[in-house]
Amino acid sequence: MSPTVGVFALQGDVREHLRVLESLGAHAIGVRRVTELEACDGLVIPGGESTTMFKLARTFDLFEPIRQRIKEGLPVFGTCAGMIMLADRVEDGTPDQETLGGLDITVRRNAFGRQVDSFEGDLDFAGLDEPLHAVFIRAPWVEQSGQDVEILARVGSGPAAGRIVAVRQGSLMATSFHPEVGGDDRVHRLFLDLID
Ligand code: GLN
């Protein structure tokens, strides 16, 4: 039986994730309401704008239900803005910014700075044999992580070398970058393994 994997669909690059998940044999659905969330064996929170995302999640009565499912152990994969949504703590957020939380990390929004708004680079990623080509777009990084958090990847070189950009804690996984673009589906495979 293929798992039903939802993609939070009120904001962000939803279609790209749906496409990758479908290509890997999952039953992928956009999640805009609680009934759709209830059908999910796993959930992706895409890149986009975290300050808008939490407000829409509140408006559409999805915020608390997703929080509840996270507490119950639902596997969730957050990319970029999705990583911010899963973080327990945010630096450089808006004053009213709320997150779903679950990952014992502090993320810094737009951490790579204006000059390097977007960049690409190859990373060593835990569990993958070959380096991963990562695309960063106004990305956060992980400033601090708790002891139960497994670090999956750091920036390899350049001014941000050593910065943490992928983590896992229990059934939650997050990347600062966008594995849904660029044609490499290995990180999504790892997430589907987590759902299994
Ligand atoms: N800077 C965005 C935010 O704070 C994230 C950017 C992205 O998801 N590509 O939510």
PDB file of C-alpha atoms and ligand atoms in Angstrom:
ATOM      1  CA  MET A   1       0.000   0.000   0.000  1.00  0.00           C
ATOM      2  CA  SER A   2       1.438   3.356  -0.943  1.00  0.00           C
ATOM      3  CA  PRO A   3       1.343   5.929   1.860  1.00  0.00           C
ATOM      4  CA  THR A   4      -0.797   9.023   1.582  1.00  0.00           C
ATOM      5  CA  VAL A   5       1.535  11.981   1.910  1.00  0.00           C
ATOM      6  CA  GLY A   6       0.059  15.436   2.261  1.00  0.00           C
ATOM      7  CA  VAL A   7       1.670  18.683   1.207  1.00  0.00           C
ATOM      8  CA  PHE A   8       0.578  21.733   3.191  1.00  0.00           C
ATOM      9  CA  ALA A   9      -1.024  23.650   0.339  1.00  0.00           C
ATOM     10  CA  LEU A  10      -2.135  27.047   1.639  1.00  0.00           C
ATOM     11  CA  GLN A  11       1.140  28.671   0.582  1.00  0.00           C
ATOM     12  CA  GLY A  12       4.486  27.743  -0.957  1.00  0.00           C
ATOM     13  CA  ASP A  13       5.964  25.526  -3.663  1.00  0.00           C
ATOM     14  CA  VAL A  14       3.384  22.786  -3.307  1.00  0.00           C
ATOM     15  CA  ARG A  15       3.313  21.402  -6.834  1.00  0.00           C
ATOM     16  CA  GLU A  16       7.008  20.503  -6.938  1.00  0.00           C
ATOM     17  CA  HIS A  17       6.687  18.364  -3.811  1.00  0.00           C
ATOM     18  CA  LEU A  18       3.515  16.662  -5.067  1.00  0.00           C
ATOM     19  CA  ARG A  19       5.322  15.790  -8.297  1.00  0.00           C
ATOM     20  CA  VAL A  20       8.358  14.236  -6.566  1.00  0.00           C
ATOM     21  CA  LEU A  21       6.219  12.298  -4.082  1.00  0.00           C
ATOM     22  CA  GLU A  22       3.980  10.939  -6.857  1.00  0.00           C
ATOM     23  CA  SER A  23       7.020   9.927  -8.908  1.00  0.00           C
ATOM     24  CA  LEU A  24       8.215   7.883  -5.918  1.00  0.00           C
ATOM     25  CA  GLY A  25       4.932   6.004  -5.734  1.00  0.00           C
ATOM     26  CA  ALA A  26       3.286   7.851  -2.853  1.00  0.00           C
ATOM     27  CA  HIS A  27      -0.316   8.975  -2.987  1.00  0.00           C
ATOM     28  CA  ALA A  28       0.317  12.721  -2.706  1.00  0.00           C
ATOM     29  CA  ILE A  29      -2.444  15.184  -1.829  1.00  0.00           C
ATOM     30  CA  GLY A  30      -2.607  18.918  -1.164  1.00  0.00           C
ATOM     31  CA  VAL A  31      -3.720  19.701   2.395  1.00  0.00           C
ATOM     32  CA  ARG A  32      -5.953  22.739   2.873  1.00  0.00           C
ATOM     33  CA  ARG A  33      -8.410  21.401   5.429  1.00  0.00           C
ATOM     34  CA  VAL A  34      -8.560  19.084   8.413  1.00  0.00           C
ATOM     35  CA  THR A  35     -10.290  16.245   6.572  1.00  0.00           C
ATOM     36  CA  GLU A  36      -7.335  16.125   4.170  1.00  0.00           C
ATOM     37  CA  LEU A  37      -4.856  16.225   7.050  1.00  0.00           C
ATOM     38  CA  GLU A  38      -6.625  13.301   8.692  1.00  0.00           C
ATOM     39  CA  ALA A  39      -6.025  11.142   5.617  1.00  0.00           C
ATOM     40  CA  CYS A  40      -2.246  11.654   5.774  1.00  0.00           C
ATOM     41  CA  ASP A  41       0.425   9.145   6.816  1.00  0.00           C
ATOM     42  CA  GLY A  42       3.017  11.891   6.465  1.00  0.00           C
ATOM     43  CA  LEU A  43       3.095  15.617   5.716  1.00  0.00           C
ATOM     44  CA  VAL A  44       5.426  17.945   3.820  1.00  0.00           C
ATOM     45  CA  ILE A  45       5.581  21.639   4.671  1.00  0.00           C
ATOM     46  CA  PRO A  46       7.050  23.327   1.604  1.00  0.00           C
ATOM     47  CA  GLY A  47       9.218  26.373   1.061  1.00  0.00           C
ATOM     48  CA  GLY A  48       7.446  29.690   0.793  1.00  0.00           C
ATOM     49  CA  GLU A  49       7.073  32.412   3.384  1.00  0.00           C
ATOM     50  CA  SER A  50       6.818  31.266   6.975  1.00  0.00           C
ATOM     51  CA  THR A  51       5.371  34.566   8.209  1.00  0.00           C
ATOM     52  CA  THR A  52       2.413  34.126   5.842  1.00  0.00           C
ATOM     53  CA  MET A  53       2.163  30.382   6.312  1.00  0.00           C
ATOM     54  CA  PHE A  54       1.399  30.406  10.010  1.00  0.00           C
ATOM     55  CA  LYS A  55      -1.296  33.066   9.552  1.00  0.00           C
ATOM     56  CA  LEU A  56      -3.008  31.098   6.796  1.00  0.00           C
ATOM     57  CA  ALA A  57      -2.751  27.913   8.865  1.00  0.00           C
ATOM     58  CA  ARG A  58      -4.543  29.755  11.685  1.00  0.00           C
ATOM     59  CA  THR A  59      -7.169  31.260   9.361  1.00  0.00           C
ATOM     60  CA  PHE A  60      -7.953  27.876   7.841  1.00  0.00           C
ATOM     61  CA  ASP A  61      -8.029  26.107  11.229  1.00  0.00           C
ATOM     62  CA  LEU A  62      -5.110  23.864  10.379  1.00  0.00           C
ATOM     63  CA  PHE A  63      -2.562  25.183  12.860  1.00  0.00           C
ATOM     64  CA  GLU A  64      -3.672  23.363  16.010  1.00  0.00           C
ATOM     65  CA  PRO A  65      -4.654  20.143  14.184  1.00  0.00           C
ATOM     66  CA  ILE A  66      -1.187  19.898  12.599  1.00  0.00           C
ATOM     67  CA  ARG A  67       0.417  20.598  15.984  1.00  0.00           C
ATOM     68  CA  GLN A  68      -1.660  17.805  17.460  1.00  0.00           C
ATOM     69  CA  ARG A  69      -0.679  15.343  14.720  1.00  0.00           C
ATOM     70  CA  ILE A  70       2.993  16.255  15.261  1.00  0.00           C
ATOM     71  CA  LYS A  71       2.596  15.482  18.974  1.00  0.00           C
ATOM     72  CA  GLU A  72       1.039  12.133  18.031  1.00  0.00           C
ATOM     73  CA  GLY A  73       4.116  11.285  15.933  1.00  0.00           C
ATOM     74  CA  LEU A  74       3.058  12.120  12.372  1.00  0.00           C
ATOM     75  CA  PRO A  75       6.159  12.120  10.141  1.00  0.00           C
ATOM     76  CA  VAL A  76       6.632  15.670   8.852  1.00  0.00           C
ATOM     77  CA  PHE A  77       9.257  16.998   6.456  1.00  0.00           C
ATOM     78  CA  GLY A  78       9.791  20.771   6.316  1.00  0.00           C
ATOM     79  CA  THR A  79      11.806  22.476   3.581  1.00  0.00           C
ATOM     80  CA  CYS A  80      13.059  26.046   3.990  1.00  0.00           C
ATOM     81  CA  ALA A  81       9.996  27.967   5.286  1.00  0.00           C
ATOM     82  CA  GLY A  82       8.778  24.506   6.329  1.00  0.00           C
ATOM     83  CA  MET A  83      11.911  24.089   8.447  1.00  0.00           C
ATOM     84  CA  ILE A  84      11.076  27.383  10.159  1.00  0.00           C
ATOM     85  CA  MET A  85       7.516  26.154  10.791  1.00  0.00           C
ATOM     86  CA  LEU A  86       8.860  23.035  12.531  1.00  0.00           C
ATOM     87  CA  ALA A  87      11.404  24.887  14.673  1.00  0.00           C
ATOM     88  CA  ASP A  88      10.733  25.461  18.356  1.00  0.00           C
ATOM     89  CA  ARG A  89      12.549  28.813  18.213  1.00  0.00           C
ATOM     90  CA  VAL A  90      13.051  31.463  15.483  1.00  0.00           C
ATOM     91  CA  GLU A  91      15.597  34.275  15.251  1.00  0.00           C
ATOM     92  CA  ASP A  92      14.809  37.227  12.966  1.00  0.00           C
ATOM     93  CA  GLY A  93      11.158  36.272  12.742  1.00  0.00           C
ATOM     94  CA  THR A  94       8.390  38.858  12.854  1.00  0.00           C
ATOM     95  CA  PRO A  95       7.318  39.832  16.404  1.00  0.00           C
ATOM     96  CA  ASP A  96       4.034  37.916  16.097  1.00  0.00           C
ATOM     97  CA  GLN A  97       5.499  34.902  14.296  1.00  0.00           C
ATOM     98  CA  GLU A  98       4.339  31.512  15.523  1.00  0.00           C
ATOM     99  CA  THR A  99       5.600  28.089  14.574  1.00  0.00           C
ATOM    100  CA  LEU A 100       4.147  24.611  14.813  1.00  0.00           C
ATOM    101  CA  GLY A 101       7.314  23.514  16.576  1.00  0.00           C
ATOM    102  CA  GLY A 102       8.406  19.979  17.367  1.00  0.00           C
ATOM    103  CA  LEU A 103      12.057  20.255  16.389  1.00  0.00           C
ATOM    104  CA  ASP A 104      14.297  21.314  19.274  1.00  0.00           C
ATOM    105  CA  ILE A 105      16.184  23.809  17.132  1.00  0.00           C
ATOM    106  CA  THR A 106      16.665  27.557  16.828  1.00  0.00           C
ATOM    107  CA  VAL A 107      16.536  28.666  13.197  1.00  0.00           C
ATOM    108  CA  ARG A 108      17.650  31.998  11.826  1.00  0.00           C
ATOM    109  CA  ARG A 109      15.429  33.295   9.038  1.00  0.00           C
ATOM    110  CA  ASN A 110      17.116  34.605   5.879  1.00  0.00           C
ATOM    111  CA  ALA A 111      20.384  33.643   7.535  1.00  0.00           C
ATOM    112  CA  PHE A 112      22.575  33.623   4.456  1.00  0.00           C
ATOM    113  CA  GLY A 113      22.083  37.361   3.953  1.00  0.00           C
ATOM    114  CA  ARG A 114      21.004  39.540   1.085  1.00  0.00           C
ATOM    115  CA  GLN A 115      24.075  39.207  -1.125  1.00  0.00           C
ATOM    116  CA  VAL A 116      23.730  35.477  -1.247  1.00  0.00           C
ATOM    117  CA  ASP A 117      19.939  35.431  -1.395  1.00  0.00           C
ATOM    118  CA  SER A 118      20.037  32.241  -3.376  1.00  0.00           C
ATOM    119  CA  PHE A 119      22.864  29.872  -4.098  1.00  0.00           C
ATOM    120  CA  GLU A 120      23.569  26.250  -4.871  1.00  0.00           C
ATOM    121  CA  GLY A 121      26.155  23.877  -3.542  1.00  0.00           C
ATOM    122  CA  ASP A 122      27.029  20.237  -2.962  1.00  0.00           C
ATOM    123  CA  LEU A 123      26.556  18.780   0.516  1.00  0.00           C
ATOM    124  CA  ASP A 124      27.418  15.566   2.266  1.00  0.00           C
ATOM    125  CA  PHE A 125      24.109  14.276   3.622  1.00  0.00           C
ATOM    126  CA  ALA A 126      23.861  11.572   6.297  1.00  0.00           C
ATOM    127  CA  GLY A 127      22.542   8.342   4.827  1.00  0.00           C
ATOM    128  CA  LEU A 128      23.394   9.264   1.214  1.00  0.00           C
ATOM    129  CA  ASP A 129      26.495   7.871  -0.476  1.00  0.00           C
ATOM    130  CA  GLU A 130      27.004  10.610  -3.041  1.00  0.00           C
ATOM    131  CA  PRO A 131      26.964  14.372  -2.319  1.00  0.00           C
ATOM    132  CA  LEU A 132      23.658  16.137  -2.759  1.00  0.00           C
ATOM    133  CA  HIS A 133      23.207  19.212  -4.929  1.00  0.00           C
ATOM    134  CA  ALA A 134      21.300  21.704  -2.761  1.00  0.00           C
ATOM    135  CA  VAL A 135      19.411  24.832  -3.851  1.00  0.00           C
ATOM    136  CA  PHE A 136      19.054  27.551  -1.202  1.00  0.00           C
ATOM    137  CA  ILE A 137      16.531  30.385  -1.645  1.00  0.00           C
ATOM    138  CA  ARG A 138      16.415  33.040   1.118  1.00  0.00           C
ATOM    139  CA  ALA A 139      17.132  30.105   3.362  1.00  0.00           C
ATOM    140  CA  PRO A 140      17.328  29.791   7.124  1.00  0.00           C
ATOM    141  CA  TRP A 141      20.068  27.879   8.906  1.00  0.00           C
ATOM    142  CA  VAL A 142      20.018  26.071  12.214  1.00  0.00           C
ATOM    143  CA  GLU A 143      21.653  28.279  14.801  1.00  0.00           C
ATOM    144  CA  GLN A 144      21.412  25.833  17.679  1.00  0.00           C
ATOM    145  CA  SER A 145      20.085  22.311  18.134  1.00  0.00           C
ATOM    146  CA  GLY A 146      19.152  20.213  21.151  1.00  0.00           C
ATOM    147  CA  GLN A 147      20.830  16.942  22.023  1.00  0.00           C
ATOM    148  CA  ASP A 148      18.070  14.769  20.549  1.00  0.00           C
ATOM    149  CA  VAL A 149      18.498  16.391  17.155  1.00  0.00           C
ATOM    150  CA  GLU A 150      20.501  14.498  14.561  1.00  0.00           C
ATOM    151  CA  ILE A 151      22.456  16.736  12.191  1.00  0.00           C
ATOM    152  CA  LEU A 152      22.084  15.438   8.639  1.00  0.00           C
ATOM    153  CA  ALA A 153      24.008  18.069   6.676  1.00  0.00           C
ATOM    154  CA  ARG A 154      26.159  21.155   6.982  1.00  0.00           C
ATOM    155  CA  VAL A 155      27.291  23.663   4.376  1.00  0.00           C
ATOM    156  CA  GLY A 156      30.558  22.322   2.983  1.00  0.00           C
ATOM    157  CA  SER A 157      32.461  25.434   1.905  1.00  0.00           C
ATOM    158  CA  GLY A 158      32.281  29.206   1.467  1.00  0.00           C
ATOM    159  CA  PRO A 159      31.413  31.890   4.053  1.00  0.00           C
ATOM    160  CA  ALA A 160      28.688  29.743   5.639  1.00  0.00           C
ATOM    161  CA  ALA A 161      30.811  26.578   5.864  1.00  0.00           C
ATOM    162  CA  GLY A 162      29.814  24.399   8.801  1.00  0.00           C
ATOM    163  CA  ARG A 163      26.313  25.839   9.172  1.00  0.00           C
ATOM    164  CA  ILE A 164      23.677  23.205   9.869  1.00  0.00           C
ATOM    165  CA  VAL A 165      21.170  22.916   7.018  1.00  0.00           C
ATOM    166  CA  ALA A 166      19.443  19.563   7.558  1.00  0.00           C
ATOM    167  CA  VAL A 167      18.235  17.861  10.733  1.00  0.00           C
ATOM    168  CA  ARG A 168      16.076  15.041  12.014  1.00  0.00           C
ATOM    169  CA  GLN A 169      14.456  14.439  15.381  1.00  0.00           C
ATOM    170  CA  GLY A 170      12.206  11.401  15.759  1.00  0.00           C
ATOM    171  CA  SER A 171       9.669  11.517  12.954  1.00  0.00           C
ATOM    172  CA  LEU A 172      10.445  15.122  12.011  1.00  0.00           C
ATOM    173  CA  MET A 173      12.909  16.071   9.289  1.00  0.00           C
ATOM    174  CA  ALA A 174      13.857  19.468   7.898  1.00  0.00           C
ATOM    175  CA  THR A 175      16.168  20.991   5.302  1.00  0.00           C
ATOM    176  CA  SER A 176      17.072  24.669   4.751  1.00  0.00           C
ATOM    177  CA  PHE A 177      17.257  23.977   1.053  1.00  0.00           C
ATOM    178  CA  HIS A 178      14.811  22.782  -1.602  1.00  0.00           C
ATOM    179  CA  PRO A 179      15.231  19.086  -2.453  1.00  0.00           C
ATOM    180  CA  GLU A 180      12.037  19.290  -4.525  1.00  0.00           C
ATOM    181  CA  VAL A 181      13.849  21.283  -7.230  1.00  0.00           C
ATOM    182  CA  GLY A 182      16.829  20.033  -9.192  1.00  0.00           C
ATOM    183  CA  GLY A 183      15.721  16.498 -10.000  1.00  0.00           C
ATOM    184  CA  ASP A 184      17.394  14.626  -7.115  1.00  0.00           C
ATOM    185  CA  ASP A 185      14.729  12.709  -5.200  1.00  0.00           C
ATOM    186  CA  ARG A 186      16.959  11.050  -2.568  1.00  0.00           C
ATOM    187  CA  VAL A 187      15.895  13.256   0.358  1.00  0.00           C
ATOM    188  CA  HIS A 188      12.222  12.572  -0.386  1.00  0.00           C
ATOM    189  CA  ARG A 189      13.092   8.860  -0.447  1.00  0.00           C
ATOM    190  CA  LEU A 190      14.574   9.197   3.034  1.00  0.00           C
ATOM    191  CA  PHE A 191      11.358  10.856   4.183  1.00  0.00           C
ATOM    192  CA  LEU A 192       9.244   8.055   2.694  1.00  0.00           C
ATOM    193  CA  ASP A 193      11.477   5.563   4.550  1.00  0.00           C
ATOM    194  CA  LEU A 194      10.726   7.485   7.740  1.00  0.00           C
ATOM    195  CA  ILE A 195       6.967   7.105   7.087  1.00  0.00           C
ATOM    196  CA  ASP A 196       7.453   3.344   6.622  1.00  0.00           C
TER     197      ASP A 196
HETATM  198  N1  GLN B   1      12.673  33.390   3.931  1.00  0.00           N
HETATM  199  C1  GLN B   1      11.496  32.567   3.909  1.00  0.00           C
HETATM  200  C2  GLN B   1      10.784  32.557   5.257  1.00  0.00           C
HETATM  201  O1  GLN B   1      11.200  33.170   6.160  1.00  0.00           O
HETATM  202  C3  GLN B   1      11.823  31.150   3.511  1.00  0.00           C
HETATM  203  C4  GLN B   1      12.266  31.091   2.072  1.00  0.00           C
HETATM  204  C5  GLN B   1      11.919  29.812   1.377  1.00  0.00           C
HETATM  205  O2  GLN B   1      11.135  29.015   1.863  1.00  0.00           O
HETATM  206  N2  GLN B   1      12.468  29.634   0.216  1.00  0.00           N
HETATM  207  O3  GLN B   1       9.804  31.919   5.414  1.00  0.00           O
END
